[in-house]
Coordinates of C-alpha atoms (C1' of nucleotides) in Angstrom, one line a residue:
Chain A
M1 CA 14.3 14.6 -16.8
R2 CA 15.8 16.0 -20.0
D3 CA 19.3 16.0 -19.1
D4 CA 20.0 12.7 -17.3
K5 CA 19.6 9.6 -19.4
D6 CA 19.8 7.2 -16.3
V7 CA 16.9 8.8 -14.3
V8 CA 15.1 5.6 -14.2
T9 CA 16.5 2.3 -14.4
K10 CA 15.6 0.4 -17.6
I11 CA 13.1 -2.4 -16.6
V12 CA 13.8 -5.9 -16.7
V13 CA 10.8 -7.6 -18.3
G14 CA 9.6 -11.1 -17.6
Q15 CA 10.0 -11.3 -14.0
A16 CA 7.5 -13.8 -12.6
G17 CA 4.2 -12.7 -11.9
R18 CA 4.8 -8.9 -12.7
T19 CA 3.4 -6.6 -15.3
R20 CA 5.3 -4.1 -17.2
G21 CA 3.1 -1.7 -15.4
E22 CA 4.5 -2.7 -11.9
E23 CA 8.0 -2.8 -13.3
V24 CA 7.6 0.8 -14.5
A25 CA 6.1 1.8 -11.0
E26 CA 9.1 0.3 -9.3
A27 CA 11.6 2.0 -11.5
I28 CA 10.1 5.2 -11.0
R29 CA 9.8 4.6 -7.3
N30 CA 13.4 3.8 -7.2
G31 CA 14.3 7.0 -9.3
I32 CA 12.6 9.2 -6.6
A33 CA 14.0 7.2 -3.6
E34 CA 17.5 7.6 -5.0
G35 CA 17.0 11.4 -5.5
R36 CA 17.4 11.0 -9.4
L37 CA 13.8 12.1 -9.6
A38 CA 13.6 15.5 -8.1
G39 CA 10.4 16.8 -6.1
G40 CA 8.5 19.2 -8.4
G41 CA 9.9 17.5 -11.4
R42 CA 7.3 16.6 -14.4
L43 CA 7.1 13.1 -15.5
N44 CA 6.5 12.9 -19.2
E45 CA 4.7 9.7 -20.1
N46 CA 6.5 9.6 -23.6
E47 CA 9.9 10.3 -22.2
L48 CA 9.6 7.7 -19.5
A49 CA 8.2 5.1 -22.2
T50 CA 11.0 5.5 -24.6
M51 CA 13.5 5.5 -21.7
L52 CA 12.0 2.3 -20.3
G53 CA 11.5 0.7 -23.6
V54 CA 7.6 0.2 -23.4
S55 CA 4.6 2.1 -24.6
R56 CA 2.7 4.6 -22.7
T57 CA 0.1 2.2 -21.3
P58 CA 2.3 0.7 -18.5
V59 CA 3.7 4.1 -17.9
R60 CA 0.3 5.3 -17.3
S61 CA -0.8 2.6 -15.1
A62 CA 2.2 3.2 -13.2
L63 CA 1.8 6.8 -12.7
A64 CA -1.8 6.3 -11.6
T65 CA -0.7 3.9 -8.9
L66 CA 2.2 5.9 -7.8
A67 CA 0.0 9.1 -7.4
A68 CA -2.4 7.4 -5.3
D69 CA 0.7 6.0 -3.3
G70 CA 1.1 9.8 -2.4
L71 CA 4.6 9.9 -4.3
L72 CA 3.3 11.9 -7.2
D73 CA 0.9 14.9 -7.7
Y74 CA -1.5 14.7 -10.3
T75 CA -3.4 17.4 -12.3
P76 CA -6.0 16.4 -14.7
N77 CA -5.1 16.9 -18.4
S78 CA -1.6 18.3 -17.3
G79 CA 0.0 15.1 -15.8
Y80 CA 2.3 14.2 -12.8
T81 CA 5.0 15.8 -11.0
V82 CA 7.1 14.3 -8.3
R83 CA 5.7 15.4 -4.9
R84 CA 7.5 18.1 -3.5
F85 CA 7.8 18.2 0.3
T86 CA 8.0 21.2 2.6
S87 CA 9.6 21.1 6.0
G88 CA 6.1 21.4 7.4
D89 CA 4.8 18.4 5.3
I90 CA 7.8 16.4 6.7
E91 CA 7.0 17.5 10.2
D92 CA 3.4 16.3 9.8
I93 CA 4.7 12.9 8.6
F94 CA 6.9 12.6 11.3
K95 CA 4.2 13.4 14.0
V96 CA 2.0 10.4 12.3
R97 CA 5.1 8.2 12.4
V98 CA 5.9 8.9 16.0
K99 CA 2.5 7.5 16.8
L100 CA 2.6 4.6 14.3
E101 CA 6.1 3.4 15.0
G102 CA 5.4 3.8 18.7
L103 CA 2.2 1.6 18.6
A104 CA 4.2 -1.0 16.3
A105 CA 6.9 -1.3 19.1
G106 CA 4.2 -1.6 22.0
L107 CA 2.3 -4.1 19.9
A108 CA 5.6 -6.1 19.4
A109 CA 6.4 -6.0 23.2
Q110 CA 2.9 -7.2 24.0
N111 CA 3.1 -10.0 21.6
G112 CA 6.7 -10.9 22.3
L113 CA 9.5 -11.5 19.8
S114 CA 10.8 -14.9 18.9
D115 CA 14.2 -16.1 20.3
A116 CA 15.3 -16.0 16.6
A117 CA 13.9 -12.5 16.0
L118 CA 15.7 -11.1 19.1
G119 CA 18.8 -13.0 18.3
G120 CA 18.5 -11.4 14.6
M121 CA 18.3 -8.0 16.4
H122 CA 21.5 -8.5 18.5
R123 CA 23.3 -9.6 15.3
L124 CA 22.2 -6.6 13.5
M125 CA 23.3 -4.4 16.5
G126 CA 26.8 -6.1 16.5
E127 CA 27.1 -5.1 13.0
T128 CA 26.2 -1.8 13.7
E129 CA 28.7 -1.6 16.4
R130 CA 31.3 -2.6 13.7
L131 CA 30.2 0.4 11.6
I132 CA 30.5 2.7 14.6
D133 CA 34.0 1.3 15.3
T134 CA 35.4 2.3 11.9
H135 CA 35.1 5.8 13.1
S136 CA 34.3 7.0 9.6
W137 CA 31.4 8.2 7.5
N138 CA 30.6 7.8 3.8
A139 CA 27.8 7.0 1.7
E140 CA 28.7 3.3 1.6
I141 CA 28.5 2.9 5.6
H142 CA 25.2 4.9 5.4
N143 CA 23.7 2.5 3.1
T144 CA 24.9 -0.3 5.1
W145 CA 23.3 1.4 8.3
V146 CA 19.9 1.9 6.4
D147 CA 19.9 -1.7 5.4
L148 CA 20.6 -2.9 9.0
N149 CA 18.2 -0.3 10.2
N150 CA 15.6 -1.7 7.9
Q151 CA 16.0 -5.3 9.0
F152 CA 16.1 -4.2 12.5
H153 CA 12.6 -2.5 12.1
D154 CA 11.3 -5.4 10.1
H155 CA 11.7 -7.8 13.1
I156 CA 9.6 -5.3 15.1
Y157 CA 7.0 -5.2 12.3
E158 CA 6.9 -8.6 12.1
A159 CA 6.1 -9.0 15.8
A160 CA 3.5 -6.2 16.0
D161 CA 1.5 -8.5 13.6
N162 CA -0.8 -5.6 12.4
P163 CA -0.5 -5.6 8.6
Y164 CA -2.6 -2.7 8.0
L165 CA -0.2 -0.7 10.7
I166 CA 3.0 -2.0 8.7
Q167 CA 1.3 -0.8 5.5
T168 CA 0.6 2.4 6.9
I169 CA 4.1 2.8 8.2
R170 CA 5.7 1.8 5.2
R171 CA 3.6 4.5 3.1
A172 CA 4.7 7.1 5.4
N173 CA 8.4 5.9 4.9
L174 CA 8.3 5.8 1.2
S175 CA 7.8 9.5 1.1
L176 CA 10.7 10.0 3.6
F177 CA 13.4 7.9 2.4
S178 CA 13.8 9.6 -0.8
L179 CA 14.4 13.0 1.1
V180 CA 17.2 11.8 3.2
R181 CA 20.9 12.6 2.3
F182 CA 23.9 10.5 4.0
H183 CA 25.8 13.8 4.6
W184 CA 23.1 14.7 7.1
F185 CA 24.3 12.1 9.4
D186 CA 27.6 11.3 11.0
N187 CA 29.3 8.5 12.9
V188 CA 28.3 10.2 16.2
L189 CA 24.4 10.3 15.2
L190 CA 24.9 6.6 14.3
R191 CA 26.2 5.9 17.7
Q192 CA 23.3 7.9 19.3
S193 CA 20.7 6.0 17.2
H194 CA 22.3 2.7 18.1
E195 CA 22.0 3.4 21.8
E196 CA 18.6 4.0 21.3
H197 CA 18.1 0.7 19.6
I198 CA 19.7 -0.9 22.7
E199 CA 17.2 0.4 25.1
L200 CA 14.6 -0.3 22.7
V201 CA 15.5 -4.0 22.5
D202 CA 15.8 -4.1 26.3
A203 CA 12.1 -2.9 26.6
L204 CA 11.0 -5.7 24.0
E205 CA 12.9 -8.2 25.6
N206 CA 11.2 -7.5 29.1
R207 CA 7.9 -7.3 27.3
D208 CA 7.5 -3.6 28.5
V209 CA 4.7 -2.2 26.4
Q210 CA 4.6 1.3 27.4
R211 CA 8.5 1.7 27.7
A212 CA 8.8 0.1 24.1
E213 CA 6.0 2.5 22.8
F214 CA 7.6 5.5 24.4
L215 CA 11.1 4.8 23.5
Q216 CA 10.5 4.0 19.9
G217 CA 8.3 7.2 19.5
E218 CA 11.0 9.1 21.0
H219 CA 13.6 7.7 18.7
V220 CA 11.5 8.7 15.8
Y221 CA 10.7 12.1 17.0
R222 CA 14.5 12.7 17.4
S223 CA 15.1 11.7 14.0
G224 CA 12.4 13.7 12.7
R225 CA 13.7 16.8 14.5
R226 CA 17.2 16.4 12.9
I227 CA 15.9 15.8 9.3
V228 CA 13.4 18.7 9.4
A229 CA 15.9 21.2 10.6
R230 CA 18.2 20.0 7.6
W231 CA 15.3 20.4 5.4
R232 CA 14.6 23.8 6.6
R233 CA 18.3 24.7 5.9
M234 CA 17.8 23.4 2.3
E235 CA 14.7 25.3 1.8
A236 CA 16.4 28.5 2.9
M237 CA 19.5 27.9 0.5
D238 CA 16.9 26.7 -2.2
G239 CA 14.7 29.9 -1.7
E240 CA 17.6 32.1 -2.4
K241 CA 18.5 29.8 -5.3
R242 CA 14.7 30.0 -6.5
I243 CA 14.8 33.8 -6.6
S244 CA 17.7 33.6 -8.9
E245 CA 16.4 31.1 -11.4
A246 CA 12.7 32.4 -11.5
G247 CA 11.0 32.2 -14.8
G248 CA 12.7 28.8 -15.7
G249 CA 9.7 27.3 -17.7
R250 CA 7.0 24.7 -16.9
A251 CA 8.8 23.4 -14.0
G252 CA 9.1 26.6 -12.4
K253 CA 5.4 26.6 -11.5
Chain B
M1 CA -21.7 -7.8 -10.7
R2 CA -23.6 -10.2 -13.1
D3 CA -27.1 -9.6 -11.5
D4 CA -27.2 -6.1 -10.5
K5 CA -27.5 -3.5 -13.2
D6 CA -27.2 -0.5 -10.8
V7 CA -24.1 -1.8 -9.1
V8 CA -22.2 1.3 -10.0
T9 CA -23.8 4.7 -10.8
K10 CA -23.4 5.8 -14.2
I11 CA -21.1 8.7 -14.4
V12 CA -21.7 12.1 -15.4
V13 CA -19.1 13.3 -18.0
G14 CA -17.8 16.7 -18.2
Q15 CA -17.8 17.9 -14.6
A16 CA -15.1 20.7 -14.4
G17 CA -11.5 19.5 -14.0
R18 CA -12.3 15.7 -13.8
T19 CA -11.3 13.2 -16.1
R20 CA -13.3 10.2 -17.0
G21 CA -10.8 8.0 -15.1
E22 CA -11.5 10.0 -11.8
E23 CA -15.3 9.8 -12.4
V24 CA -15.1 6.1 -12.9
A25 CA -13.1 5.8 -9.5
E26 CA -15.6 7.8 -7.7
A27 CA -18.4 5.6 -9.0
I28 CA -16.7 2.4 -7.9
R29 CA -15.8 3.8 -4.6
N30 CA -19.4 4.8 -4.0
G31 CA -20.5 1.3 -5.0
I32 CA -18.3 -0.2 -2.4
A33 CA -18.9 2.4 0.4
E34 CA -22.8 1.8 -0.4
G35 CA -22.4 -2.1 -0.3
R36 CA -23.3 -2.6 -3.9
L37 CA -20.0 -4.0 -4.6
A38 CA -19.4 -6.7 -2.2
G39 CA -16.1 -7.9 -0.6
G40 CA -14.4 -10.6 -2.5
G41 CA -16.4 -9.6 -5.7
R42 CA -14.6 -9.6 -9.1
L43 CA -14.5 -6.5 -11.0
N44 CA -14.6 -6.8 -14.8
E45 CA -13.4 -4.1 -16.8
N46 CA -15.6 -4.8 -19.9
E47 CA -18.7 -4.8 -17.8
L48 CA -17.9 -1.6 -15.9
A49 CA -17.0 0.1 -19.1
T50 CA -20.3 -0.9 -20.6
M51 CA -22.2 -0.1 -17.5
L52 CA -20.7 3.4 -17.3
G53 CA -20.5 4.1 -21.1
V54 CA -16.8 4.5 -21.5
S55 CA -14.1 2.7 -22.9
R56 CA -12.0 0.3 -20.7
T57 CA -8.9 2.8 -20.4
P58 CA -10.5 5.2 -17.8
V59 CA -11.9 2.0 -15.9
R60 CA -8.2 0.6 -15.8
S61 CA -6.8 3.9 -14.7
A62 CA -9.5 4.0 -12.1
L63 CA -8.9 0.4 -10.7
A64 CA -5.2 1.1 -10.7
T65 CA -5.7 3.9 -8.4
L66 CA -8.3 2.3 -6.1
A67 CA -6.0 -0.6 -5.7
A68 CA -3.3 1.5 -4.5
D69 CA -5.8 3.3 -2.3
G70 CA -6.4 -0.2 -0.6
L71 CA -9.9 -0.6 -1.6
L72 CA -9.2 -3.3 -4.2
D73 CA -6.8 -6.2 -4.4
Y74 CA -4.9 -6.8 -7.5
T75 CA -3.5 -9.7 -9.0
P76 CA -1.7 -9.4 -12.2
N77 CA -3.0 -10.8 -15.3
S78 CA -6.1 -11.7 -13.2
G79 CA -7.4 -8.4 -12.4
Y80 CA -9.1 -6.7 -9.4
T81 CA -11.4 -7.7 -6.5
V82 CA -13.0 -5.9 -3.9
R83 CA -10.9 -6.0 -0.9
R84 CA -12.5 -8.5 1.6
F85 CA -11.9 -7.6 5.3
T86 CA -11.7 -10.2 8.1
S87 CA -12.7 -9.1 11.7
G88 CA -8.9 -9.4 12.4
D89 CA -8.2 -6.9 9.5
I90 CA -10.9 -4.4 11.1
E91 CA -9.3 -4.7 14.4
D92 CA -5.9 -3.9 13.1
I93 CA -7.5 -0.8 11.1
F94 CA -9.1 0.4 14.6
K95 CA -6.0 0.1 16.4
V96 CA -4.2 2.4 13.9
R97 CA -7.3 4.8 13.9
V98 CA -7.3 4.9 18.0
K99 CA -4.0 6.5 17.6
L100 CA -4.4 8.7 14.6
E101 CA -7.7 10.0 15.6
G102 CA -6.2 10.7 19.3
L103 CA -3.1 12.5 17.6
A104 CA -5.6 14.8 15.7
A105 CA -7.8 15.5 18.7
G106 CA -4.7 16.4 20.8
L107 CA -3.2 18.8 18.0
A108 CA -6.7 20.5 17.6
A109 CA -6.6 21.1 21.4
Q110 CA -3.1 22.3 21.1
N111 CA -3.7 24.5 18.2
G112 CA -7.0 25.7 19.6
L113 CA -10.4 25.7 17.7
S114 CA -11.9 29.0 16.3
D115 CA -15.0 30.3 18.0
A116 CA -16.7 29.6 14.6
A117 CA -15.5 26.0 14.6
L118 CA -16.7 25.6 18.2
G119 CA -20.2 27.1 17.7
G120 CA -20.4 24.8 14.6
M121 CA -19.6 21.7 16.9
H122 CA -22.3 22.9 19.3
R123 CA -24.8 23.2 16.8
L124 CA -24.0 19.8 15.4
M125 CA -24.3 18.5 18.9
G126 CA -27.8 20.1 19.2
E127 CA -29.1 18.5 16.0
T128 CA -27.7 15.1 17.3
E129 CA -29.8 15.7 20.5
R130 CA -32.7 16.3 18.3
L131 CA -32.3 12.9 16.7
I132 CA -31.8 11.2 20.2
D133 CA -35.1 12.8 21.2
T134 CA -36.8 11.0 18.7
H135 CA -36.3 7.7 20.5
S136 CA -36.2 5.9 17.2
W137 CA -34.0 4.5 14.8
N138 CA -33.8 3.8 11.0
A139 CA -31.8 4.2 8.0
E140 CA -32.7 7.7 7.6
I141 CA -31.6 8.8 11.1
H142 CA -28.4 6.8 10.8
N143 CA -27.5 8.7 7.6
T144 CA -28.3 12.0 9.3
W145 CA -26.1 11.0 12.2
V146 CA -23.2 9.7 10.0
D147 CA -23.4 13.3 8.2
L148 CA -23.4 15.2 11.3
N149 CA -20.5 13.0 12.8
N150 CA -18.4 13.6 9.7
Q151 CA -19.1 17.3 10.0
F152 CA -18.0 17.3 13.7
H153 CA -14.8 15.5 12.7
D154 CA -14.1 17.8 10.1
H155 CA -13.8 20.4 12.5
I156 CA -11.3 18.6 14.6
Y157 CA -9.3 17.6 11.3
E158 CA -9.2 21.3 10.3
A159 CA -7.8 22.3 13.7
A160 CA -5.3 19.8 13.9
D161 CA -3.7 21.3 10.9
N162 CA -1.7 18.4 9.6
P163 CA -2.8 17.3 6.2
Y164 CA -0.9 13.9 5.9
L165 CA -2.5 12.9 9.3
I166 CA -5.9 13.7 7.9
Q167 CA -5.0 12.0 4.7
T168 CA -3.9 9.0 6.6
I169 CA -7.2 9.0 8.7
R170 CA -9.2 9.3 5.7
R171 CA -7.6 6.5 4.1
A172 CA -8.3 4.2 6.9
N173 CA -12.0 5.6 7.2
L174 CA -12.7 4.8 3.7
S175 CA -12.1 1.1 4.0
L176 CA -14.1 1.1 7.2
F177 CA -17.3 2.9 6.0
S178 CA -18.3 0.7 3.5
L179 CA -18.5 -2.1 6.3
V180 CA -21.1 -0.6 8.6
R181 CA -24.6 -1.3 8.5
F182 CA -27.0 0.9 10.3
H183 CA -28.8 -1.8 12.1
W184 CA -25.8 -2.5 14.1
F185 CA -26.5 0.7 15.9
D186 CA -29.6 2.2 17.9
N187 CA -30.8 5.0 19.8
V188 CA -28.9 4.1 22.9
L189 CA -25.5 3.8 21.2
L190 CA -26.2 7.1 19.6
R191 CA -26.7 8.7 22.9
Q192 CA -23.5 7.2 24.4
S193 CA -21.5 8.4 21.3
H194 CA -23.1 11.8 21.7
E195 CA -22.0 11.9 25.5
E196 CA -18.6 11.0 24.4
H197 CA -18.4 14.0 21.9
I198 CA -19.6 16.3 24.7
E199 CA -16.7 15.2 26.8
L200 CA -14.3 15.6 24.0
V201 CA -15.6 19.1 23.1
D202 CA -15.0 20.3 26.7
A203 CA -11.5 18.9 26.5
L204 CA -11.1 20.9 23.2
E205 CA -12.4 24.0 24.6
N206 CA -10.1 23.9 27.7
R207 CA -7.2 23.1 25.3
D208 CA -6.5 19.9 27.2
V209 CA -4.2 18.3 24.9
Q210 CA -3.9 15.0 26.7
R211 CA -7.7 14.7 27.8
A212 CA -8.6 15.2 24.2
E213 CA -6.1 12.7 22.8
F214 CA -7.3 10.1 25.3
L215 CA -11.2 10.7 25.1
Q216 CA -11.0 10.6 21.3
G217 CA -8.9 7.5 21.3
E218 CA -11.2 5.9 23.8
H219 CA -14.3 6.9 21.6
V220 CA -12.7 5.3 18.5
Y221 CA -11.6 2.2 20.6
R222 CA -15.3 1.6 21.9
S223 CA -16.6 2.2 18.4
G224 CA -14.1 -0.5 16.8
R225 CA -15.0 -3.0 19.8
R226 CA -18.8 -2.9 18.7
I227 CA -18.1 -3.1 15.0
V228 CA -15.4 -5.9 15.4
A229 CA -17.9 -7.8 17.4
R230 CA -20.6 -7.4 14.8
W231 CA -18.3 -8.5 12.2
R232 CA -17.2 -11.6 14.0
R233 CA -20.8 -12.5 14.3
M234 CA -21.4 -11.9 10.7
E235 CA -18.3 -14.1 9.8
A236 CA -19.6 -16.8 11.8
M237 CA -23.0 -16.8 10.0
D238 CA -21.3 -16.3 6.6
G239 CA -19.0 -19.3 7.6
E240 CA -21.8 -21.5 7.9
K241 CA -23.3 -20.2 4.7
R242 CA -19.9 -20.8 2.9
I243 CA -19.8 -24.3 4.0
S244 CA -23.1 -24.9 2.3
E245 CA -22.1 -23.1 -0.8
A246 CA -18.4 -24.5 -1.2
G247 CA -17.3 -24.9 -4.8
G248 CA -19.2 -22.0 -5.9
G249 CA -16.7 -20.6 -8.4
R250 CA -14.0 -18.2 -8.4
A251 CA -15.4 -15.9 -5.7
G252 CA -15.1 -18.9 -3.3
K253 CA -11.3 -18.8 -3.1
Chain C
dG1 C1' 6.3 48.1 -20.7
dC2 C1' 2.5 45.4 -19.7
dA3 C1' -1.7 42.7 -20.5
dT4 C1' -4.5 40.0 -23.5
dG5 C1' -5.6 37.2 -27.4
dT6 C1' -4.5 33.8 -31.0
dG7 C1' -2.1 30.0 -33.0
dC8 C1' 0.7 26.2 -33.0
dG9 C1' 3.0 22.3 -30.9
dT10 C1' 3.3 19.0 -27.1
dT11 C1' 1.4 16.3 -23.9
dT12 C1' -2.4 13.8 -22.0
dG13 C1' -7.2 11.1 -22.0
dG14 C1' -9.8 7.9 -24.3
dA15 C1' -10.8 4.4 -27.9
dT16 C1' -9.6 0.6 -30.3
dC17 C1' -7.1 -3.4 -31.6
dC18 C1' -4.0 -7.5 -30.9
dA19 C1' -1.8 -10.7 -28.2
dA20 C1' -0.7 -13.0 -24.0
dG21 C1' -2.3 -15.3 -19.9
dA22 C1' -5.9 -17.3 -17.0
dA23 C1' -10.0 -19.6 -16.2
dC24 C1' -13.4 -22.9 -17.3
dG25 C1' -15.4 -27.1 -19.5
dG26 C1' -15.3 -31.3 -21.3
dG27 C1' -13.2 -35.8 -22.4
dA28 C1' -10.1 -39.4 -21.1
dC29 C1' -7.8 -42.2 -18.0
dG30 C1' -6.9 -44.6 -13.7
Chain D
dC1 C1' -16.0 -41.1 -9.3
dG2 C1' -12.0 -38.3 -9.1
dT3 C1' -8.0 -36.1 -11.3
dC4 C1' -5.6 -34.5 -15.0
dC5 C1' -4.8 -32.7 -19.5
dC6 C1' -6.2 -30.2 -23.5
dG7 C1' -8.8 -26.9 -26.1
dT8 C1' -11.7 -22.9 -26.2
dT9 C1' -13.2 -18.4 -24.6
dC10 C1' -12.9 -14.9 -21.8
dT11 C1' -10.3 -11.1 -19.6
dT12 C1' -6.3 -8.3 -18.9
dG13 C1' -1.8 -6.0 -20.4
dG14 C1' 0.3 -3.6 -23.8
dA15 C1' 0.6 -1.1 -28.5
dT16 C1' -1.1 2.4 -31.4
dC17 C1' -4.0 6.0 -33.0
dC18 C1' -7.1 10.0 -32.5
dA19 C1' -8.8 14.1 -30.3
dA20 C1' -8.9 17.2 -26.5
dA21 C1' -6.6 20.3 -23.4
dC22 C1' -2.9 22.8 -22.0
dG23 C1' 1.2 25.5 -22.2
dC24 C1' 4.0 28.5 -24.5
dA25 C1' 5.5 32.0 -27.8
dC26 C1' 4.6 35.7 -30.5
dA27 C1' 1.6 39.6 -31.9
dT28 C1' -1.4 43.3 -31.1
dG29 C1' -3.4 47.0 -28.4
dC30 C1' -3.4 50.4 -24.6

DNA sequence: GCATGTGCGTTTGGATCCAAGAACGGGACG
DNA sequence: CGTCCCGTTCTTGGATCCAAACGCACATGC
């Protein structure tokens, strides 16, 4: 926080129907998702307010909201820190995600997807294949894939037609997406993920509820296994780093 | 809000480690859970502040938190209303709960429960049998059963050892528990629920993961079916009432 | 050298005030 | 009579100020 002026993006005030509090919440959310606000880091109301060009009031409103969203940890009279995730936490979240994403796919298969949605999914898969055919991997490709992947899942969510389920999934995903780094993946994993999507779409097209639920749950389970393994590795390296940095100050708690 | 002075319980200030904002949030949460704050009702910051003997600041903090918790709906520049649930909403939530509670039971069976926990569950079931043997039903019996039921599930949650899952379940339950009325149940349903608990405990004792997951999911599914049917009936009556009251003002939206 | 206590500065929680936005009511017009 | 417009009032969002709580650094005692 103290060393990077661009930690949160200065908010644009005046967007229709949005308060400054909402804008601040989004700026912080983005800062977390993009890794600029690190797990365990303290959020200082005054600094955020100065950085974003607002008073403390909307900052406090935003912090309260984000804490309830699970992105921040709150201690009364001490303030907010960015939620820190252990590999065990991530594993827990993925177990829940396996069930929820599986349910969403099963409901989508049960309800059926429109021709437009299926067409859209095929287009997204076509674009993913073009990414695969570059035989390369970098941050830009990863971001493109994340975007395509999100659109792919949005089609499923819409067909599932269960807003509470989708809200619950998005909440779980919110916590996770800030943790993922592009260099954990590569073109090979992209291809594997894509092949899983192919099978999932087949199940959806054939309205095979159990297959869709199983395939999507398995897809998420494998993804979770990889991310948890990576996080464990990082924790092992972090643990060594932490031992050497012990006694750093408030954030060291 | 305007007609009932006891809508929220006046907060007790000074409880260790809790801010007024947290106290206000709990008072409102209780008001919703106990049915004193009705779905669709507007929450007025000034009135709440006066009623609770605080300034608007902690009220606003509490409202932001409760909105993110899903208990309130927020409209920028217009404020907060208590979330209104349609029977479709409730059905959606129960579909998610079936999966999550099933997962919790499966994890508990996998991890195993301590002798103390199993003993505790047997004691709770014994107390439930005493309730059944009264062959009667009233609000007091219902409240006792809700308490026993919560303790029963707490044992499962603890054994599941997945904090994120339990947090997600509690979040779903928070929305639902404010909707349930004791006269929707009777001694017969209590017995049925109890018998389902007996089978669930058997699966847990035998560490039968799939059976535990299935039985708990089924238990929640049946409960959901009953509550949704009740809610639909209320909506039908409410719909007639609404037609005759149309144009009542803001809450009529 | 370590533990405990004290003081000071910083940060957060709450209160109050001001301004902006929404809602409501009344009047005018078709 | 219904709809639209305007003015007023109420409510909410934001800013600012004050006080309480916490954390950190330094001093003292064992």
